Amino acid sequence: MTEIDPTIRAVEAVLFASPDPMSIESIRAHVGVTKGAVDIRAALETLEAHYAGRGIALVRRGDRWHFQTAPDLAHLLRRDREEARRLSRAGIETLAIIAYHEPVSRAEIEAIRGVAISKGTLDVLMEAGWVRPAGRREVPGRPLIYATTPAFLQHFGLTTRRDLPGIEDLRAAGLLDPVDLALERMEDEDDRGATESRTDD
C-alpha cells in the first residue's frame, strides 16, 4: 500500500471535519505548520485530483476550500419537502444587484431597482448568510455598503464572482426583468453624462 504524505492526510482531515469552507491560512493554522514549511496549496491540489469523479469532491469557492457532494449526485440527497421560506422577488432582485455591483449601498440598490427596499429584505439576505455589511461609503452620511459572502458562492456553485452569468445570458433567460432595464438605463445615463462632460470641456 502506497504511503500517503502526512500533510495531505492532515489537510484532508481538517477539511472533512470543518462545517465551513476554509482558507489556506486557516488550514495551515489547524495543521500546525508555519508558512513556507509545508505547501498547503499543493496538498489541496493533490486532494482535488484524488477526489475528481468520486461521490464527494474538494472544491474551491473564492479563496476557501471545502468538501461537497458531487454535483451530479446532489439529487440523491435533496429533501422532498420544500424550504419553509423562499426569497421574494424583491429579495432576488436585491441579491442580484449586490452580486453584480458590490460593494453597494441601500440608496444605490434602490436607484437600480427604481423602488425603495424594506430593511427586512436585507435582513433576510444576511440571515441566509449570502450578504454581509462591508463597511461604510466615504461620503456624507457614511451609508453602510453590502457585499456577498463565500456562502453565496457556495450555495450557487460559483468559484468566484467572475463566474456570474453576463447580462446577455440573464436577459436571454428572462431573469433580469425589470432589473436589466434599470441597469441599461443607468448605463445610458452614465454615457450621456460622460458625453456632456466632454462637451462642456
C-alpha angles and dihedrals in degrees: 000000000000113000112238120224107261091225091057090049091050093049090048092051094048093050093045091054096044117098091202135048111270134216121228089252091053091049091049091051092051094045088050102230130131122245111276094015093093129020102234092176091057090050090051092050090050091051091045090056092043093055096042110124095010131114092269128035137202107231137179122227111187104312095336134089133209144154119255139168113277106267093236090056098046091100089067091064099038113120117238094225121080120243111269093232128040127190115261120232088258089053093050093048092046092050091049092050092049092047094052099038107030132186091044135156128228090253091053091049090051092048090055095044093042092224137074119264124218121239087240091066093061091041091057091050091049092046088053087055094237099109132041137181107262102192131276132303111247094235132102109301091020095234121205115258126209135214138175124262136226086258089062090055091046095049094049095041096246126147094199136349087263086074091066111116117258125251091258091053092050093046091050089053092048092237102126103055114155096001094063090053090053091049092051091047091052091047090051091050091049090050092049091048092051091048093049090048091054090047092052090052 
